[in-house]
Short mmCIF file of C-alpha atoms and ligand atoms in Angstrom, two decimals:
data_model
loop_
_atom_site.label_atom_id
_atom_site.label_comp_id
_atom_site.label_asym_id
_atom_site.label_seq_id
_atom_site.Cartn_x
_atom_site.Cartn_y
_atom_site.Cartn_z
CA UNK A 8 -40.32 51.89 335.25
CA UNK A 9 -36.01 52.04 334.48
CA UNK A 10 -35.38 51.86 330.89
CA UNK A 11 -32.73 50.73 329.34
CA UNK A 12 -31.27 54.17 329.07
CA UNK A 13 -31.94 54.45 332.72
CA UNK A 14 -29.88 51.46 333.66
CA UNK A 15 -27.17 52.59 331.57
CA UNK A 16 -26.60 55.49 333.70
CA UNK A 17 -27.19 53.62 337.07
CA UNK A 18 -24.04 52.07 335.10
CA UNK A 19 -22.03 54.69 334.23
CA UNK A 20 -22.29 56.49 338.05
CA UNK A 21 -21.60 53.30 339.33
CA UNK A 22 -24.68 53.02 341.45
CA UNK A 23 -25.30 49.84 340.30
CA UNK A 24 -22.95 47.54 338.04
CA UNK A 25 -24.37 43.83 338.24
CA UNK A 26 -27.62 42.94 337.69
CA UNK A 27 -28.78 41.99 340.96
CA UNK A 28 -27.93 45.57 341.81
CA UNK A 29 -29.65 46.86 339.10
CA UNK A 30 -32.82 44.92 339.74
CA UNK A 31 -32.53 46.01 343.84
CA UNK A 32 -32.14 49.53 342.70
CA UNK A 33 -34.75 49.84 340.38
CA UNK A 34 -37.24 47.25 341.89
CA UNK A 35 -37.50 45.76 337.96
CA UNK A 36 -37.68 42.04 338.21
CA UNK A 37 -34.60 40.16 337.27
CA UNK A 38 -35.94 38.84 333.77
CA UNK A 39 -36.77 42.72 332.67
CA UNK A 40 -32.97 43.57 334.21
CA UNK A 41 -31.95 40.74 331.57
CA UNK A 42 -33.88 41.66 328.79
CA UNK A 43 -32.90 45.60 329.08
CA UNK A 44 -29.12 44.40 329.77
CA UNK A 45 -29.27 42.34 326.44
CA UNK A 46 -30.33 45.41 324.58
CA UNK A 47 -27.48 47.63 325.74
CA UNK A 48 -25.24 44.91 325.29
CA UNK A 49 -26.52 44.26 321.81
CA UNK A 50 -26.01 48.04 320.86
CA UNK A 51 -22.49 47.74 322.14
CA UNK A 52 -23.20 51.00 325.14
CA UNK A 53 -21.85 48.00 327.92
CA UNK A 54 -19.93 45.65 328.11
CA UNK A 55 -19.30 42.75 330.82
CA UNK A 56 -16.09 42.90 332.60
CA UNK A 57 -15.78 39.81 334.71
CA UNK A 58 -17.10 39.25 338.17
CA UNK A 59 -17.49 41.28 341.27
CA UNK A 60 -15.99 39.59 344.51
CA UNK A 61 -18.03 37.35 346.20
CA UNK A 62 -18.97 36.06 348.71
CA UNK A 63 -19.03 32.79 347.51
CA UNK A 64 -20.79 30.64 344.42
CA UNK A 65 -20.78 32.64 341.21
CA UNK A 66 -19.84 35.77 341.24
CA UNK A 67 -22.38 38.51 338.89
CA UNK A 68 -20.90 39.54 335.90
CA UNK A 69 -20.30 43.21 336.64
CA UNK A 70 -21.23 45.90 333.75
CA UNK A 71 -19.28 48.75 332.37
CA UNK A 72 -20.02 51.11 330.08
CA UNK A 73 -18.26 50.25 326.30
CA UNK A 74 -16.14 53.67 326.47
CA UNK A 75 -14.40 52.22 323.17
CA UNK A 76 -17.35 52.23 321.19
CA UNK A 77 -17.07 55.17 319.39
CA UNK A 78 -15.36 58.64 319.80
CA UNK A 79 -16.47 62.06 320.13
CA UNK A 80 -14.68 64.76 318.89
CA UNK A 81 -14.37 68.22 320.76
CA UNK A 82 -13.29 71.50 320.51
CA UNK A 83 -12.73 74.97 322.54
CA UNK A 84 -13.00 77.36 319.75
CA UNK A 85 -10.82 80.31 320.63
CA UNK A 86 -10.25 83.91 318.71
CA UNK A 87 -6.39 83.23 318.58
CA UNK A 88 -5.63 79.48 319.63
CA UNK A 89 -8.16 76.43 319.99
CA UNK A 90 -8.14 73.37 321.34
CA UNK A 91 -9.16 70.40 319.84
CA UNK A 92 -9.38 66.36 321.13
CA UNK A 93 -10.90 62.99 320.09
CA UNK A 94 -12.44 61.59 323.64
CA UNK A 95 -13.48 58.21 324.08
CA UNK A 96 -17.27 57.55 325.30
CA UNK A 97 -15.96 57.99 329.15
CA UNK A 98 -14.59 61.81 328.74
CA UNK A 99 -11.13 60.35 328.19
CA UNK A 100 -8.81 62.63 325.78
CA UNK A 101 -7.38 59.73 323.65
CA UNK A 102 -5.42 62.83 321.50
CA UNK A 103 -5.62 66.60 321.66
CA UNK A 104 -3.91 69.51 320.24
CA UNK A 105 -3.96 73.35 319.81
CA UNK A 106 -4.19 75.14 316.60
CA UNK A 107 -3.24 78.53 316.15
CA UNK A 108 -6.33 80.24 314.31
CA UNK A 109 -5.82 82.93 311.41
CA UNK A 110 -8.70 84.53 311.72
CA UNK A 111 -8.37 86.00 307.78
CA UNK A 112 -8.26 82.22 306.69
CA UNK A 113 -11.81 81.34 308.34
CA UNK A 114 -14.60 81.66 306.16
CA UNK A 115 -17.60 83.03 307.74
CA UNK A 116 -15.27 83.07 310.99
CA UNK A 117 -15.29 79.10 311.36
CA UNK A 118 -12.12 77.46 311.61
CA UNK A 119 -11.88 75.66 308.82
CA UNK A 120 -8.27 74.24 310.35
CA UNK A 121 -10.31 72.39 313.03
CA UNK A 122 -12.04 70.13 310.09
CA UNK A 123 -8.20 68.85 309.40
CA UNK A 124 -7.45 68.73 313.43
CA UNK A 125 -9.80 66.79 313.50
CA UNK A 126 -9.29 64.24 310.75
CA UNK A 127 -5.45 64.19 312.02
CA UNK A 128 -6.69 63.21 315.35
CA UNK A 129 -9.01 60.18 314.20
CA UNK A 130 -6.00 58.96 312.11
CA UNK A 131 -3.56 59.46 315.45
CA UNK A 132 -5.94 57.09 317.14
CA UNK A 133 -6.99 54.88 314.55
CA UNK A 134 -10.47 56.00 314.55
CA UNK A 135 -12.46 56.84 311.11
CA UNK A 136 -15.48 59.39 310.50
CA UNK A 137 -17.87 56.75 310.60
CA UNK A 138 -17.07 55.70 314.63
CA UNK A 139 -17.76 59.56 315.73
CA UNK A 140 -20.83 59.42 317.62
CA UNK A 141 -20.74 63.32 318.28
CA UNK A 142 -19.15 66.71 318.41
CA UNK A 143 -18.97 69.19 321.36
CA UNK A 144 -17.84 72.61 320.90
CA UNK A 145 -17.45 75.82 322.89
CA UNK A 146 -17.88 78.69 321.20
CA UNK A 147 -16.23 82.32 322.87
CA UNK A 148 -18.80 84.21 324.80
CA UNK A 149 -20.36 87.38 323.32
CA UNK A 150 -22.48 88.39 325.97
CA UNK A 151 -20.65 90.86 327.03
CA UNK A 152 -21.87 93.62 325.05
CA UNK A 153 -20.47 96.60 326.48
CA UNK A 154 -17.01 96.25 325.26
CA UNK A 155 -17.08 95.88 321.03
CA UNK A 156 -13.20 94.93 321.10
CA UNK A 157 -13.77 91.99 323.44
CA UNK A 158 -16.35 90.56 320.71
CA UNK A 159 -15.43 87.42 318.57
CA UNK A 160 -15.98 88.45 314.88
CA UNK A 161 -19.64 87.18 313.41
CA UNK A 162 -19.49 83.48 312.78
CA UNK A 163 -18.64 82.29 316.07
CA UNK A 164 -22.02 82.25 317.19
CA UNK A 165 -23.03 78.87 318.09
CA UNK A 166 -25.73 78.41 315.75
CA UNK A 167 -23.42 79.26 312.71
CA UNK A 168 -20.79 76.67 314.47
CA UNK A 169 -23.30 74.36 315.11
CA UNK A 170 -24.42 74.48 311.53
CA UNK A 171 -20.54 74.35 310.57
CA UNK A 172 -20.61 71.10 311.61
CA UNK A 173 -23.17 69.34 311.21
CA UNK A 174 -23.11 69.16 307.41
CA UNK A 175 -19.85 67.81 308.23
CA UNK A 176 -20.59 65.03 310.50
CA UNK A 177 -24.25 63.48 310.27
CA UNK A 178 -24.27 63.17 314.28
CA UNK A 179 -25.48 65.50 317.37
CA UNK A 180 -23.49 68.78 317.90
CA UNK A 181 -24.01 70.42 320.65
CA UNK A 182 -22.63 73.90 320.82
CA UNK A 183 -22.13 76.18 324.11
CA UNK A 184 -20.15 79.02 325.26
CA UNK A 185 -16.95 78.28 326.75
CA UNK A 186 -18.06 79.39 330.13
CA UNK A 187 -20.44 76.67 330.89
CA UNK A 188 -18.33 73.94 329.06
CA UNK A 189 -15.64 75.44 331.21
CA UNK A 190 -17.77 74.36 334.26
CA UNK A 191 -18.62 71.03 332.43
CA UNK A 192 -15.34 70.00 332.40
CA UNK A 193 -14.11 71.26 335.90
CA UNK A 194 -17.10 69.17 337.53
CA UNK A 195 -16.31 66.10 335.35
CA UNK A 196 -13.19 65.88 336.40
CA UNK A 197 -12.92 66.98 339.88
CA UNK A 198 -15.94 67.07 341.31
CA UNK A 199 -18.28 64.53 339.90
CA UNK A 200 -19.62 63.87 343.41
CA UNK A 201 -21.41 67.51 342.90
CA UNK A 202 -24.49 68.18 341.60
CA UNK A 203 -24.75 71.72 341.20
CA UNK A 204 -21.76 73.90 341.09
CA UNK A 205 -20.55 77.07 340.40
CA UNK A 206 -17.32 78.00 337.71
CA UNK A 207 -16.19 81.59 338.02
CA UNK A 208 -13.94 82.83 335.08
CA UNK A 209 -11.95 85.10 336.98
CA UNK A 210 -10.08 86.94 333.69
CA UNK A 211 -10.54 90.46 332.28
CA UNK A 212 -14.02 90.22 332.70
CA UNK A 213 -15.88 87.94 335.68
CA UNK A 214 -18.79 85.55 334.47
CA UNK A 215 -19.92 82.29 335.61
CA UNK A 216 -21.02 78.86 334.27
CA UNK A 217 -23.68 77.31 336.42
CA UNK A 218 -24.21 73.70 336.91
CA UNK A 219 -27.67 72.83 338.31
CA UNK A 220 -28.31 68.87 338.97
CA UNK A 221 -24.98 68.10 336.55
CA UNK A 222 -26.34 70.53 333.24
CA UNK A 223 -25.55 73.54 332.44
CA UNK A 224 -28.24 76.10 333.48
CA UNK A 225 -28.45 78.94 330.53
CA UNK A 226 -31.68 80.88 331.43
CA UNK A 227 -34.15 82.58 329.08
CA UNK A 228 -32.00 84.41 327.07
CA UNK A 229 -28.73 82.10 327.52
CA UNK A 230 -26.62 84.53 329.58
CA UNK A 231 -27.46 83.31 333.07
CA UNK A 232 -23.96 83.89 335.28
CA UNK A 233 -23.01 86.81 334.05
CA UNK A 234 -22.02 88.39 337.56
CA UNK A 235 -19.40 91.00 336.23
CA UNK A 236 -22.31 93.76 335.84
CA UNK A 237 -23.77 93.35 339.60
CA UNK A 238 -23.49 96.31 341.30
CA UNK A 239 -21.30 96.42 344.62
CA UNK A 240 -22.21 98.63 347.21
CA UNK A 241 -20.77 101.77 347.83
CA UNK A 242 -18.11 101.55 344.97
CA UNK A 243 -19.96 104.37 342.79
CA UNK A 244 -15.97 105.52 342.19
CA UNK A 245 -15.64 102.56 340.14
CA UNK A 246 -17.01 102.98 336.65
CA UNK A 247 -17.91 100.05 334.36
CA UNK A 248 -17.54 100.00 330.69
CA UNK A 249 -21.26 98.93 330.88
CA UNK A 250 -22.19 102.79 331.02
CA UNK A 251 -22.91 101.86 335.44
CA UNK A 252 -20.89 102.06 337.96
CA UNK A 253 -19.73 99.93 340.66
CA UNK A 254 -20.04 96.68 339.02
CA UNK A 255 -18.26 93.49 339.98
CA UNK A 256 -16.16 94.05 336.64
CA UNK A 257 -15.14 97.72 337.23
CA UNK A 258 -13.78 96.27 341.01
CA UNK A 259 -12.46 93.03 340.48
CA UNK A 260 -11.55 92.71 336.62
CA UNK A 261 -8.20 92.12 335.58
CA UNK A 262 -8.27 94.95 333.77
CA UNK A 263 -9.52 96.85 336.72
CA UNK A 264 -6.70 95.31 338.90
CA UNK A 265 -4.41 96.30 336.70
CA UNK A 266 -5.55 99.98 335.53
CA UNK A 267 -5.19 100.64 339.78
CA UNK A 268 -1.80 99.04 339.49
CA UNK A 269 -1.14 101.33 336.70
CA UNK A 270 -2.02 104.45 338.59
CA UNK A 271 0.13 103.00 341.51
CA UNK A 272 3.14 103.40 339.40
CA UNK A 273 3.74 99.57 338.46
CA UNK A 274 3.40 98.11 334.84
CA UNK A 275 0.49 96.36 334.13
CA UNK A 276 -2.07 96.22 331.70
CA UNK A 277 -4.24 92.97 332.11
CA UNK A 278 -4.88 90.10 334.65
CA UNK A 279 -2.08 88.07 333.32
CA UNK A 280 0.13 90.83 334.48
CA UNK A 281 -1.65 91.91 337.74
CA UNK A 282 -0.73 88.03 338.55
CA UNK A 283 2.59 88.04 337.06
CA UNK A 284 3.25 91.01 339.69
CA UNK A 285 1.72 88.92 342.77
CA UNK A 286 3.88 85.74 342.07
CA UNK A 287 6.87 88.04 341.89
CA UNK A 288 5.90 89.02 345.21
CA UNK A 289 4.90 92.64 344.57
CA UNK A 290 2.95 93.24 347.70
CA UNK A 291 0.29 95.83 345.96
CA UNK A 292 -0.23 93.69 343.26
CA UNK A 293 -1.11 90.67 346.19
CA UNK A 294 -3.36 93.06 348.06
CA UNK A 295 -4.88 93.68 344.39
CA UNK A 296 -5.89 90.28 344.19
CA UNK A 297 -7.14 89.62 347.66
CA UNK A 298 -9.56 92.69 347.08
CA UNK A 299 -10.92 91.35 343.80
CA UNK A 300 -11.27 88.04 346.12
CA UNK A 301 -13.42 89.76 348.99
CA UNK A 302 -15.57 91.86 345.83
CA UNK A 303 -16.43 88.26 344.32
CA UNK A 304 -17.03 87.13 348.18
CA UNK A 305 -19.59 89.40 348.08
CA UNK A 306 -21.23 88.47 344.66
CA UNK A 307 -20.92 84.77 345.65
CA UNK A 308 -21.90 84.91 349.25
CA UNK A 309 -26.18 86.19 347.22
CA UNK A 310 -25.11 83.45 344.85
CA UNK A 311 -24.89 80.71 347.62
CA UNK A 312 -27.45 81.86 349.49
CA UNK A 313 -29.64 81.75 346.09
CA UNK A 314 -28.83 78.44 344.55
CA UNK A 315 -27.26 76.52 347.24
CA UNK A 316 -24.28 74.57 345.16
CA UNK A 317 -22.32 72.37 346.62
CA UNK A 318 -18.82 73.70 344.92
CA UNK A 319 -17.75 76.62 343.27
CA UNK A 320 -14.38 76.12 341.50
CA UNK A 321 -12.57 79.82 340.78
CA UNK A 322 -10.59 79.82 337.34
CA UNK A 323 -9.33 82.06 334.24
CA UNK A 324 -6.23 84.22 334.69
CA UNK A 325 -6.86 85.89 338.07
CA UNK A 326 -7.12 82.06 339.20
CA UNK A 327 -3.38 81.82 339.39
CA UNK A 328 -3.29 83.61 341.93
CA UNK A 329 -5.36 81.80 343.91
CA UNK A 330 -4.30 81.65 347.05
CA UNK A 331 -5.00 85.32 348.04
CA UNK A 332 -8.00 85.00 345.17
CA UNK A 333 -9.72 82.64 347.62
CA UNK A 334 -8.80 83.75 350.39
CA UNK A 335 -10.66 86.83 349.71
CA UNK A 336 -13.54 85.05 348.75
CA UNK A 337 -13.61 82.78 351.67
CA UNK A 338 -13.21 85.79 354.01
CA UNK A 339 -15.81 87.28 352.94
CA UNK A 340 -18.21 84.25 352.62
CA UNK A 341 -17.71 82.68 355.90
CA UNK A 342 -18.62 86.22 357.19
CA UNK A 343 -21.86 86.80 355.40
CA UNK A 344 -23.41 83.29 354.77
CA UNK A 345 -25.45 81.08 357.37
CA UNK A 346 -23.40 78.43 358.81
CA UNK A 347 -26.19 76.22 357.08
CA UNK A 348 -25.28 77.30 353.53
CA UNK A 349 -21.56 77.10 353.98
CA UNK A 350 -21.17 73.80 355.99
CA UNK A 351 -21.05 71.83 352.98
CA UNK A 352 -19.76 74.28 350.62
CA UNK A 353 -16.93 73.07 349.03
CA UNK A 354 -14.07 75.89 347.50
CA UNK A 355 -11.11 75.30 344.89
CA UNK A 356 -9.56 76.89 342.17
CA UNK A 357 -8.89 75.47 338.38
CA UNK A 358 -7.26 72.10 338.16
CA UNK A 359 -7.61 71.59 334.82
CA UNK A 360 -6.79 75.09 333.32
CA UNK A 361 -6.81 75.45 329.76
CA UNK A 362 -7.80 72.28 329.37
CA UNK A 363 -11.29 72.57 330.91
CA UNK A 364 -13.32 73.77 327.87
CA UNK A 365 -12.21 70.62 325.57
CA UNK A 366 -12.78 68.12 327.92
CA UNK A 367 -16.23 69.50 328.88
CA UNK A 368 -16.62 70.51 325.36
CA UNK A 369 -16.40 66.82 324.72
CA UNK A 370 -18.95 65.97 328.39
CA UNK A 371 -21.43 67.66 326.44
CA UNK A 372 -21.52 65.53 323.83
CA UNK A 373 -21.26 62.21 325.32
CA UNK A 374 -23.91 63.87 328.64
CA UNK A 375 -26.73 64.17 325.42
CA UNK A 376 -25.69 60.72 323.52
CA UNK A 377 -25.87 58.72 326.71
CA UNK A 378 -28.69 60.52 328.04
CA UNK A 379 -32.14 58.00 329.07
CA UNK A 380 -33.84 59.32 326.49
CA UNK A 381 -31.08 59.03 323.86
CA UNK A 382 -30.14 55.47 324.72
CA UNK A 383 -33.67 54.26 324.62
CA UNK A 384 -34.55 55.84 321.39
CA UNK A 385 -31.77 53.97 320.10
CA UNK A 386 -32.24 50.54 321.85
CA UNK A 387 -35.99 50.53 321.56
CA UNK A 388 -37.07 47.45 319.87
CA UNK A 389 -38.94 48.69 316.41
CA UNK A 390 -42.30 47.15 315.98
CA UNK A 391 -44.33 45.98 312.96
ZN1 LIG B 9 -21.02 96.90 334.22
#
């Protein structure tokens, strides 16, 4: 049986927006439809926005989610800069803006900065406290282990952030690493037709966020996607910081690209640079990039063939380069993978750059307040 929270989402996806449709769709009879419809509508999560055109005699009153009624406040918690935005229920940014981050002014490593962001934000909208429904944040990743100087300082952990706050605001915050809210965001906006995707952060160091049936899939341990330590074959002359050798990071890094740059006589250090070189038309530094392309082709093309998504968006620095990025990757893919696993595949690079994390950051939120289960704890009539 649909509940209310059910309908809501046939609402929000669009699958079914009058309630004729809904009661088709979900086989409920038409006096149930009413009765749930009343509930959301009572609880403000819908509203009606006129009729759909008709055929003829009354049109149905088509339904819409109520993206106005209330606000969720996000955040991409960086080391140096974050990003922070109030989003309407929808995923909209209704205001954002980046803070620079002193890192000596942050007790316990929280920004205390983003507490005043974020009260300047509600006041740029005309939005108070009390209309915040929830908070997304992503958090910097500190899987990778190998390399202490890539490590954001203790605090940033998302359980101290999520703690942070929540004595703050008395509503859900959901915390995640910027990876996955990364690929939130990138699906959200561009590709909300996909269910399961895959976002590569091409940058210094190469890691994934995986989207399985539209949620982030973390694994046991919470660092599922972290493809910079497989090992390629037959690069044993490339040593990883890990302590192995031959690992997707020691090939295709940007600082990998970059250190062979380096020893090629150009000046580079990191990704940004290695990129920098390529749009300048430095011909090594394009052949660099292709490389790192056809070494991630290789990762991806087991990737595909184990989790079948239907998109895999490439981003972070390296992304910039995209052109001979994917090319390299598609190269390499087309060659290895069945036609059946590829035939659907879909390939692009980073629309939404730096702005990914906040607005999935924010997708988060609103994905676990508008949830079934969510919505129908809330609506559920109370007895006795
Ligand atoms: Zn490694």
């Amino acid at each position: 049986m649909s509940s209310a929270g059910e309908l809501l989402s046939l609402i929000r996806d669009g699958r079914a927006v009058t309630r004729p449709e809904l009661a088709r769709q979900t086989n409920l009879s038409r006096s149930t439809v009413a009765e749930r419809v009343r509930a959301l509508l009572a609880h403000e999560l819908v509203c009606e926005a006129g009729g759909t055109p008709s055929t003829g005699g009354r049109p149905p009153t088509r339904l819409v989610l109520n993206q106005g009624a209330g606000v969720v406040l996000a955040a991409d918690l960086g080391t140096a800069r974050s990003r922070l935005a109030v989003s309407d229920l929808s995923g909209e940014l209704l205001a954002e803006r980046v803070v620079e981050l002193d890192l000596a002014q942050a007790p316990d490593g929280v920004p205390a900065s983003a507490d005043g962001g974020f009260a300047e934000l509600l006041a740029a909208v005309c939005r108070s406290a009390g209309e915040v429904w929830g908070v997304g944040i992503g958090v910097p990743s500190r899987a990778d282990r190998a390399d202490p100087a890539d490590e954001p300082p203790p605090g940033w952990d998302a359980a101290t952030v999520q703690h942070h706050f929540s004595r703050r605001y008395d509503v859900p915050v959901l915390v995640d690493v910027d990876v996955n809210v990364r690929a939130l965001g990138e699906r959200w906006v561009h590709w909300r037709d996909v269910e399961h995707l895959i976002y590569v952060d091409a940058g210094s160091s190469i890691v994934c966020g995986i989207v399985a049936g539209r949620r982030v899939h973390r694994g046991a341990q919470g660092v599922a996607g972290h493809i910079g330590h497989i090992a390629l074959e037959d690069r044993d002359d490339a040593l990883c910081r890990c302590g192995n050798a031959g690992c997707l990071d020691a090939v295709a890094g940007g600082r990998a690209l970059a250190a062979r740059l380096t020893a090629a006589g150009l000046e580079a250090e990191t990704g940004v640079d290695v990129v920098r070189l390529a749009a300048a038309g430095e011909p090594l530094a394009t052949q660099a990039v292709r490389d790192a392309g056809r070494a991630l082709g290789e990762v991806l093309a087991g990737a595909v063939t184990f989790f079948n998504p239907g998109a895999i968006v490439i981003g972070g620095a390296l992304s910039a380069a995209h052109e001979p990025l994917l090319a390299g990757v598609r190269e390499i893919t087309s060659a290895r993978l069945l036609p059946m696993a590829t035939r659907d595949l879909r390939m692009g690079h980073s629309r939404l750059g730096d702005r990914a994390a906040v607005i999935g950051a924010a997708v988060l939120a609103i994905e676990h307040l508008l949830a079934p289960e969510t919505v129908d704890a809330v609506v559920r009539p109370r007895r006795g």
